[in-house]
GROMACS .gro file of C-alpha atoms in nm:
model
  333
    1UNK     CA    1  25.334  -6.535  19.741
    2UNK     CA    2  25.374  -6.212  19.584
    3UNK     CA    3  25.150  -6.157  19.304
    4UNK     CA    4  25.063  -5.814  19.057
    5UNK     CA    5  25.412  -5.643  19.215
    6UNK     CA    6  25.621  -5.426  18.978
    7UNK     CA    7  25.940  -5.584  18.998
    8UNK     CA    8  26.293  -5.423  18.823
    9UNK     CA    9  26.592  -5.642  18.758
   10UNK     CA   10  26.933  -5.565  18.674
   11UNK     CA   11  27.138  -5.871  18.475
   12UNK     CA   12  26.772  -6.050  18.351
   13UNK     CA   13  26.851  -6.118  17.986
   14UNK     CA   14  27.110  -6.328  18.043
   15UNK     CA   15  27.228  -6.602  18.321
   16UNK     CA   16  27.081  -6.666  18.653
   17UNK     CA   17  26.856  -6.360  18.614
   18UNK     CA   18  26.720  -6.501  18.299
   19UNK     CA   19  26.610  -6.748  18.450
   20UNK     CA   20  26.457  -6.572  18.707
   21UNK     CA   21  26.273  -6.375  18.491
   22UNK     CA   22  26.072  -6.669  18.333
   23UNK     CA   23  26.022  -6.791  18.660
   24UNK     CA   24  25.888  -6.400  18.776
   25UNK     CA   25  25.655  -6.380  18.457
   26UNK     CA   26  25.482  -6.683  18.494
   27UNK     CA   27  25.317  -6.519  18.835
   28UNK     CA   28  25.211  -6.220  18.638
   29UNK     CA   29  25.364  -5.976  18.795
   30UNK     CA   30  25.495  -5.704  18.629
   31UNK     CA   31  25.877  -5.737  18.484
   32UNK     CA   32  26.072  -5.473  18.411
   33UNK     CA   33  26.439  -5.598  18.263
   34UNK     CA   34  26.737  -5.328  18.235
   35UNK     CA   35  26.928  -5.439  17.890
   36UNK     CA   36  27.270  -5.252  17.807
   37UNK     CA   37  27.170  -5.250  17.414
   38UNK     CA   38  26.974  -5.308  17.106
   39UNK     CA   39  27.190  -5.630  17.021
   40UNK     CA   40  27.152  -5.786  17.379
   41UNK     CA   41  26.758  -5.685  17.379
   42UNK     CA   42  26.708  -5.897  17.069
   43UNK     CA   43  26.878  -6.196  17.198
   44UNK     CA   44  26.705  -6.142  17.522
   45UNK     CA   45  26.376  -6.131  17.323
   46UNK     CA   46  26.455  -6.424  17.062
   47UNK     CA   47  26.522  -6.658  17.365
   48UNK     CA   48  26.207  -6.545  17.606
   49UNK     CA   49  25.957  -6.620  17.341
   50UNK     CA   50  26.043  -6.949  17.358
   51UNK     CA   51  25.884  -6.966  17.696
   52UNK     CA   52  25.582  -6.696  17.631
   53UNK     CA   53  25.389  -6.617  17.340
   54UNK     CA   54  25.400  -6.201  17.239
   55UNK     CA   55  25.088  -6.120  17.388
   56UNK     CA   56  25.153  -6.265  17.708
   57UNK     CA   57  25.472  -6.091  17.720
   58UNK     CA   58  25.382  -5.775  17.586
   59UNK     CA   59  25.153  -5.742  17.891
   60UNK     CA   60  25.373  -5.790  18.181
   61UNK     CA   61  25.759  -5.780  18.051
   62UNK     CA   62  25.910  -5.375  18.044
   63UNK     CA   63  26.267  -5.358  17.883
   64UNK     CA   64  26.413  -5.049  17.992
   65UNK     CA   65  26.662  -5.058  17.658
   66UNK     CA   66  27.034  -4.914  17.574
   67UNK     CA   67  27.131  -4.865  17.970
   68UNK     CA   68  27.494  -5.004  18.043
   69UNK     CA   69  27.494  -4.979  18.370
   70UNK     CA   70  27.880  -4.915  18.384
   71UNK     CA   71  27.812  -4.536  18.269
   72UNK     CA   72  27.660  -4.344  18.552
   73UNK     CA   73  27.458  -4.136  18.283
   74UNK     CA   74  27.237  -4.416  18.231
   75UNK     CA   75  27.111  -4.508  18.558
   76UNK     CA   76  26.968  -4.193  18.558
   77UNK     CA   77  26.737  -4.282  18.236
   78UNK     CA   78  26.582  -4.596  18.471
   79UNK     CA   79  26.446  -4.316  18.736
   80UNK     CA   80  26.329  -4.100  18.422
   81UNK     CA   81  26.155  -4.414  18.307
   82UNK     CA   82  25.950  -4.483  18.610
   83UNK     CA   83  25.930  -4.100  18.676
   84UNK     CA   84  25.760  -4.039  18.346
   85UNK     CA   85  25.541  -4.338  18.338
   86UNK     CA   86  25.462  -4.283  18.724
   87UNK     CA   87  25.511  -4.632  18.852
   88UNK     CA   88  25.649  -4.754  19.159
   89UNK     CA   89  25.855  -5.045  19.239
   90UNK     CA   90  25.778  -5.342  19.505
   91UNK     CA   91  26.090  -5.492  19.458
   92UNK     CA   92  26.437  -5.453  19.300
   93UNK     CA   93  26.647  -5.676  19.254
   94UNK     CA   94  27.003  -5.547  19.175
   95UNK     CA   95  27.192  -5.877  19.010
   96UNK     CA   96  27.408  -5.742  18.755
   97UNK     CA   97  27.751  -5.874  18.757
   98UNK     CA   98  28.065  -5.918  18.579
   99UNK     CA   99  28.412  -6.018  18.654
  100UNK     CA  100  28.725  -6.073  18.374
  101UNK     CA  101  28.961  -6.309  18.628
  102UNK     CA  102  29.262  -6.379  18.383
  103UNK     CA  103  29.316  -6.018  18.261
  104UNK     CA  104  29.654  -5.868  18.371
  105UNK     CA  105  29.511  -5.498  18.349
  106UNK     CA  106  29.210  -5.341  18.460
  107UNK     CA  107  28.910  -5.253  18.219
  108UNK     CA  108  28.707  -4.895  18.263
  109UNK     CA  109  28.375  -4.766  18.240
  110UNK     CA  110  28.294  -4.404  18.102
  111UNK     CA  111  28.385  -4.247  18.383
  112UNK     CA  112  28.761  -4.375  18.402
  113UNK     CA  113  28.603  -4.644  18.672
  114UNK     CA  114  28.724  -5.003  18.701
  115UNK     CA  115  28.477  -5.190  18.562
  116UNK     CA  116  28.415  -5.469  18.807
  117UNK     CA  117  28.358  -5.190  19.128
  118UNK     CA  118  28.168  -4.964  18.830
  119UNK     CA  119  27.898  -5.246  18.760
  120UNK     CA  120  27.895  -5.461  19.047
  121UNK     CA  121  27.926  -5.189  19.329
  122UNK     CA  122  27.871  -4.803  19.221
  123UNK     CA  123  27.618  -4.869  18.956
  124UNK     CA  124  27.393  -5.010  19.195
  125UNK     CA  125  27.432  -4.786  19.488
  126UNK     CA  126  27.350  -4.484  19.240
  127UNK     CA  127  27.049  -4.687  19.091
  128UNK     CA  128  26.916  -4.722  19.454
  129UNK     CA  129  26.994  -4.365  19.553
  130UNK     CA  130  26.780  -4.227  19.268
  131UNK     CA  131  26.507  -4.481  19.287
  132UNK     CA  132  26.441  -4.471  19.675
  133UNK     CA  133  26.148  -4.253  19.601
  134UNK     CA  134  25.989  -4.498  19.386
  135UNK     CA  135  26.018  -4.784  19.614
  136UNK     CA  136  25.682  -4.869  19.805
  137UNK     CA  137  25.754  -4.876  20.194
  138UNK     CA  138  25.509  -5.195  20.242
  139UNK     CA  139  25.573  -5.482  20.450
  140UNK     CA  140  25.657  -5.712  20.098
  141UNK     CA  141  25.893  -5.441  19.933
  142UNK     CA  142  26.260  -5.550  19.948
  143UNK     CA  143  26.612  -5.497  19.808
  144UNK     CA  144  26.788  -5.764  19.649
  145UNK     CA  145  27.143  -5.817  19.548
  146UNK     CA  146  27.347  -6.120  19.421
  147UNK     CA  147  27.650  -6.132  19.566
  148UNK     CA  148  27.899  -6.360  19.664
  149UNK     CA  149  28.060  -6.606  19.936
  150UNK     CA  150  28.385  -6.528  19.786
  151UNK     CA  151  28.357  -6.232  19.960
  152UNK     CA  152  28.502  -6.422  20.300
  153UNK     CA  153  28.793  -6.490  20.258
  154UNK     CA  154  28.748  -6.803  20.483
  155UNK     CA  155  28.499  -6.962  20.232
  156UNK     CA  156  28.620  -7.250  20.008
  157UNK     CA  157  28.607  -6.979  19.690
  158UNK     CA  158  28.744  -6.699  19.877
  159UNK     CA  159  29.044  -6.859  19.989
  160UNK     CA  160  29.111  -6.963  19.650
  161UNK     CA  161  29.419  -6.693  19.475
  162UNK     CA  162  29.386  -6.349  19.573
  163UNK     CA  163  29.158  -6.258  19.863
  164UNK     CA  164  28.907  -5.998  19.939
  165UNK     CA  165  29.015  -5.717  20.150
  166UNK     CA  166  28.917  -5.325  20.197
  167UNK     CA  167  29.191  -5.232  20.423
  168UNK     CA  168  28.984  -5.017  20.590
  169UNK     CA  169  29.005  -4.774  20.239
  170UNK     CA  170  29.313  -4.711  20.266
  171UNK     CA  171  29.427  -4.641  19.903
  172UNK     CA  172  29.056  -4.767  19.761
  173UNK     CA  173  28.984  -4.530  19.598
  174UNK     CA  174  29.297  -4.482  19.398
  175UNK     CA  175  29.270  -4.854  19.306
  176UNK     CA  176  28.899  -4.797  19.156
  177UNK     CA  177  28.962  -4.487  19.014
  178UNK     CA  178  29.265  -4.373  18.791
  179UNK     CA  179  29.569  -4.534  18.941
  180UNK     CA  180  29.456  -4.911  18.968
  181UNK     CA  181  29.732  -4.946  19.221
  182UNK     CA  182  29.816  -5.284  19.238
  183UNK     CA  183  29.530  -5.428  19.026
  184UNK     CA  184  29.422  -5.797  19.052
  185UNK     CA  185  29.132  -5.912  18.850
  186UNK     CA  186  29.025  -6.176  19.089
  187UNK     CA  187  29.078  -5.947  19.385
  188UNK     CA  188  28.854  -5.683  19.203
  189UNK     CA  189  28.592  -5.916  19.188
  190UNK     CA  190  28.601  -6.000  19.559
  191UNK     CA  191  28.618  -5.742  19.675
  192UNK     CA  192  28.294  -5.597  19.434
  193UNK     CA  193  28.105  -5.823  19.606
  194UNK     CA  194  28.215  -5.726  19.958
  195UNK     CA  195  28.140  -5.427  19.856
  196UNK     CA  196  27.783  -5.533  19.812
  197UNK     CA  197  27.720  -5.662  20.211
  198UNK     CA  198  27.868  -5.336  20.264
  199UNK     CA  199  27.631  -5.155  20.097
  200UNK     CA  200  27.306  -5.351  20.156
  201UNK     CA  201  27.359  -5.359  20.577
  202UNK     CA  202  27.435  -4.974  20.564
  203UNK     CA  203  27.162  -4.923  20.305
  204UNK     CA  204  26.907  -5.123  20.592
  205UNK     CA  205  27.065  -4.959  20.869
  206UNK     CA  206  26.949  -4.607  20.683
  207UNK     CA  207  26.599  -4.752  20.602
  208UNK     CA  208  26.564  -4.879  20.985
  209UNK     CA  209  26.627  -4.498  21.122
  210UNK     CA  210  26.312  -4.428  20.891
  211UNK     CA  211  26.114  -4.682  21.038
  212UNK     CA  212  26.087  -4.859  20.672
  213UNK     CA  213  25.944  -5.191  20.617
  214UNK     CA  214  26.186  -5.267  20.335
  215UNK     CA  215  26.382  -5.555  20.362
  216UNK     CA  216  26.740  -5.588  20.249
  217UNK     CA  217  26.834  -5.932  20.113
  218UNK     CA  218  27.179  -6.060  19.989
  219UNK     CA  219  27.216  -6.364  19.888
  220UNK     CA  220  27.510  -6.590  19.730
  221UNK     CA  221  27.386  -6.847  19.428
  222UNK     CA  222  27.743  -7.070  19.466
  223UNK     CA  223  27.956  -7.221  19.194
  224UNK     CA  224  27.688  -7.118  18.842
  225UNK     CA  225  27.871  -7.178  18.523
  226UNK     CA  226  27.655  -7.137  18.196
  227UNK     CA  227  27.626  -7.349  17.919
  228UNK     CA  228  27.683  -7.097  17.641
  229UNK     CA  229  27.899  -6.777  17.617
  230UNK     CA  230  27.667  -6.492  17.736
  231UNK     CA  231  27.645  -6.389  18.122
  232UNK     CA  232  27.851  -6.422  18.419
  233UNK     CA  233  28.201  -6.604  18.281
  234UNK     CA  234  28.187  -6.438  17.882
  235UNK     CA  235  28.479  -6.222  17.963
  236UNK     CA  236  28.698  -6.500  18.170
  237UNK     CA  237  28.643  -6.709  17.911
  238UNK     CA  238  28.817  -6.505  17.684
  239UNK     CA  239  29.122  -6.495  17.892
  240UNK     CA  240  29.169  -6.818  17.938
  241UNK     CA  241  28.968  -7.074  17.763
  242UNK     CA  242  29.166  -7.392  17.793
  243UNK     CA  243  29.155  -7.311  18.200
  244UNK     CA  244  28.799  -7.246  18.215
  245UNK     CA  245  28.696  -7.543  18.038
  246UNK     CA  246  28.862  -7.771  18.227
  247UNK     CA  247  28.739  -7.549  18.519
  248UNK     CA  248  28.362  -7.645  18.416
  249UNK     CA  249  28.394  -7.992  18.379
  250UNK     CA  250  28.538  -8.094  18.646
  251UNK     CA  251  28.300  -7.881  18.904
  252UNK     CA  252  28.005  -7.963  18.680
  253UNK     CA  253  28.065  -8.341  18.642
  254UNK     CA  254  28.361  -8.461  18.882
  255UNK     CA  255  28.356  -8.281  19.189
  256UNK     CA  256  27.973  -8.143  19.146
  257UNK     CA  257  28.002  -7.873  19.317
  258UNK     CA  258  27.813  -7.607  19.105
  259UNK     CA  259  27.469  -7.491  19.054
  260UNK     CA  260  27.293  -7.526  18.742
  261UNK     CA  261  27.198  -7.187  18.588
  262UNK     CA  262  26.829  -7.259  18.612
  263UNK     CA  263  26.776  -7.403  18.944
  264UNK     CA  264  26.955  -7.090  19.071
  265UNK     CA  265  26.761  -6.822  18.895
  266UNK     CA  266  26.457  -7.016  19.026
  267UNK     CA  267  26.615  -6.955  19.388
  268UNK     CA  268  26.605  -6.564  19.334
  269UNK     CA  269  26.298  -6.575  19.202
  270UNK     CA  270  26.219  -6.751  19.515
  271UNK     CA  271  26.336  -6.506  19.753
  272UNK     CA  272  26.196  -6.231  19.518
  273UNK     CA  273  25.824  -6.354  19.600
  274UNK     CA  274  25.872  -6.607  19.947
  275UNK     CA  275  25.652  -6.405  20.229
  276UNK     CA  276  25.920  -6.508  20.474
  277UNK     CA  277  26.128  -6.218  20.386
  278UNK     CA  278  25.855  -5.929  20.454
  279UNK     CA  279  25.993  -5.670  20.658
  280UNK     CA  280  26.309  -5.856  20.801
  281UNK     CA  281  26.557  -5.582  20.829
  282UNK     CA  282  26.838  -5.692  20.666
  283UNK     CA  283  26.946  -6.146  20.585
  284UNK     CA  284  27.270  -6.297  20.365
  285UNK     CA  285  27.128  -6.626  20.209
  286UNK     CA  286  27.377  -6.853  20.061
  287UNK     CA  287  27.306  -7.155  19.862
  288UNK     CA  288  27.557  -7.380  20.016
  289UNK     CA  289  27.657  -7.701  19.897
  290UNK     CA  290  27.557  -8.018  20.149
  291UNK     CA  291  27.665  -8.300  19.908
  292UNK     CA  292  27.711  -8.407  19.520
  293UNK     CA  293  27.554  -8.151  19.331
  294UNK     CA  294  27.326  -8.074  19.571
  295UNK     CA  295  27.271  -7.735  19.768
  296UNK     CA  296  27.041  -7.579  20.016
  297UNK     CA  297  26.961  -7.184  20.085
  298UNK     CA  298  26.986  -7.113  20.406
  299UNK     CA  299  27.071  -6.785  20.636
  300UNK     CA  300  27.409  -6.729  20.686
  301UNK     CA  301  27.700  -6.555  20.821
  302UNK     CA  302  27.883  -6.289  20.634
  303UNK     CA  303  28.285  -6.226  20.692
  304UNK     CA  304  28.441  -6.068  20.961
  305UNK     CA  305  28.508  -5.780  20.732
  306UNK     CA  306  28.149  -5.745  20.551
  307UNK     CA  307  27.997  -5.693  20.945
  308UNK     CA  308  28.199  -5.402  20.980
  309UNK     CA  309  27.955  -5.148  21.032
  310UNK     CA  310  28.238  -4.882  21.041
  311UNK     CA  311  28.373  -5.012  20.679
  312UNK     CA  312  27.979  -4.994  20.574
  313UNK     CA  313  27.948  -4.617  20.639
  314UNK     CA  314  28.306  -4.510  20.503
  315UNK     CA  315  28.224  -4.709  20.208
  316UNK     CA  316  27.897  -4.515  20.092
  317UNK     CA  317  28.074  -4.200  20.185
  318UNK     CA  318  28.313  -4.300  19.942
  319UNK     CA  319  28.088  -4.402  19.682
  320UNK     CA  320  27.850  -4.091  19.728
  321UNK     CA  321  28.211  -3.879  19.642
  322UNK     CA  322  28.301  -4.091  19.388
  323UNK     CA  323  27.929  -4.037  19.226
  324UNK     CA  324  27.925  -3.686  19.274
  325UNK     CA  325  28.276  -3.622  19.152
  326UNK     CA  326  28.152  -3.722  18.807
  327UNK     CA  327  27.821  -3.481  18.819
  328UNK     CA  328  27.579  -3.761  18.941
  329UNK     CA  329  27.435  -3.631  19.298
  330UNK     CA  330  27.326  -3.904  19.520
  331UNK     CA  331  27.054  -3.804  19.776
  332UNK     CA  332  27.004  -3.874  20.117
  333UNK     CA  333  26.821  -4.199  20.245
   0.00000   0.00000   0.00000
């Protein structure tokens, strides 16, 4: 097990990173927790110390405060952070995430960028951009994201209303940023998380040609609906809450086919730290259902469309022009 490792998370004040957080702190390794603002620190805060005392927590939780990852111009504080302070990371683990299914028009970051590609996608392929530098290249050191099954369009989510699909770019970038051709919250969402195979087996394939030991891990938590109104579903919610309750009862209780929020945090924490994952190149892990309310993470296949590795290149071309359009210069891995 990994043990005294500086680990960064995106998403771990709230929801399945939360959780993976308490699970990641009671190792003693050394947290450090991105937080969009001073309101969201302090509820972070209120609920961890439930689980630590101060002292404890003071010495190995690091909140990297007021970075909303939807503005560009704060990813950039993150490498300042570690730059200044001269640490390097063992792990990141890139699990951010928001979707607003229900919402007839598109919401935008800063930069004029949907908000769904902005935080799910871009934000994290600038965050590793800037960072590679300060990512040990040991046999342990790995990059995690939480994505999605819905990103197949075969899955039992993904066939489910509007489904993922690139199109080879034609028109992407239009649809992400300015125009919205055509937008489709649920599709946006989707296709985010496409986005993030995309990403994570070009990002390996560019680590490979440097001989780096880094492993590149995506993995899909299922079905994970929260008990209160902060992470993944808040905005949804909003939209639609007749729908969405109904939603959660029945997969909770009658057809018990979701996670609980806990159990899956403790599964990233899992793959954050599980020595089975040093230096594998690149895995998808999906916590698939195998009866009532019960699942199993195993290795699985991504969709026809995510193994493109054509798609996989045009798609950090795209998102190194999109980044660099708005001032932010990506760099070479």
């Amino acid at each position: 097990m990994i043990k005294n490792k500086n680990i960064l998370i995106t998403g771990g004040n709230s929801g399945i990173g939360f959780f993976a957080v308490i699970n990641l702190l009671k190792t003693k390794n050394n947290l450090y927790v991105v937080i969009k603002n001073e309101l969201r620190k302090n509820e972070f805060l209120k609920k961890i110390e439930k689980f630590f005392d101060k002292n404890y927590l003071s010495k190995y939780l690091n909140i990297i405060e007021n970075c909303d990852l939807s503005d560009l111009e704060n990813i950039k504080k993150i490498k300042d952070y570690f730059f200044s302070r001269k640490i390097f990371l063992d792990v990141v683990v890139l699990n951010a995430g928001l979707q607003y299914t229900g919402s007839f028009y598109p919401k935008v970051s800063k930069q004029g960028i949907e908000l769904t590609f902005a935080v799910n996608h871009l934000a994290h392929f600038y965050l590793v951009n800037i960072l590679k530098d300060f990512v040990r290249d040991k046999e342990e050191s790995r990059i995690i994201v939480t994505s999605s099954d819905v990103h197949d369009p075969k899955s039992s989510g993904g066939n489910i209303g509007k489904k993922a699909g690139l199109n080879n770019l034609v028109d992407f970038r239009k649809k992400v940023t300015g125009q919205f051709l055509n937008f489709n919250a649920d599709e946006a969402y989707k296709n985010s998380k496409l986005c993030n195979i995309l990403f994570a087996k070009e990002l390996e394939k560019k680590l490979k040609m440097s001989s780096s030991k880094i492993s590149v891990i995506t993995w899909a938590p299922g079905l994970v609906i929260p008990n209160d109104d902060s992470g993944f579903f808040r905005y949804s919610k909003r939209f639609n809450l007749f729908g969405y309750l109904i939603f959660s009862k029945a997969s909770k209780n009658i057809l018990g086919i979701s996670e609980s929020i806990e159990n899956a945090g403790k599964i990233l924490s899992k793959i954050v730290l599980d020595l089975n994952y040093n230096n594998i190149g690149f895995i998808h892990l999906s916590n698939k259902l195998i009866s009532f309310k019960k699942h199993k993470l195993v290795e699985s296949n991504v969709s026809y469309e995510a193994n493109s590795a054509e798609l996989a290149s045009k798609l950090w071309t795209l998102s190194e022009e999109i980044c660099e359009s708005f001032g932010f210069v990506t760099f070479n891995i």
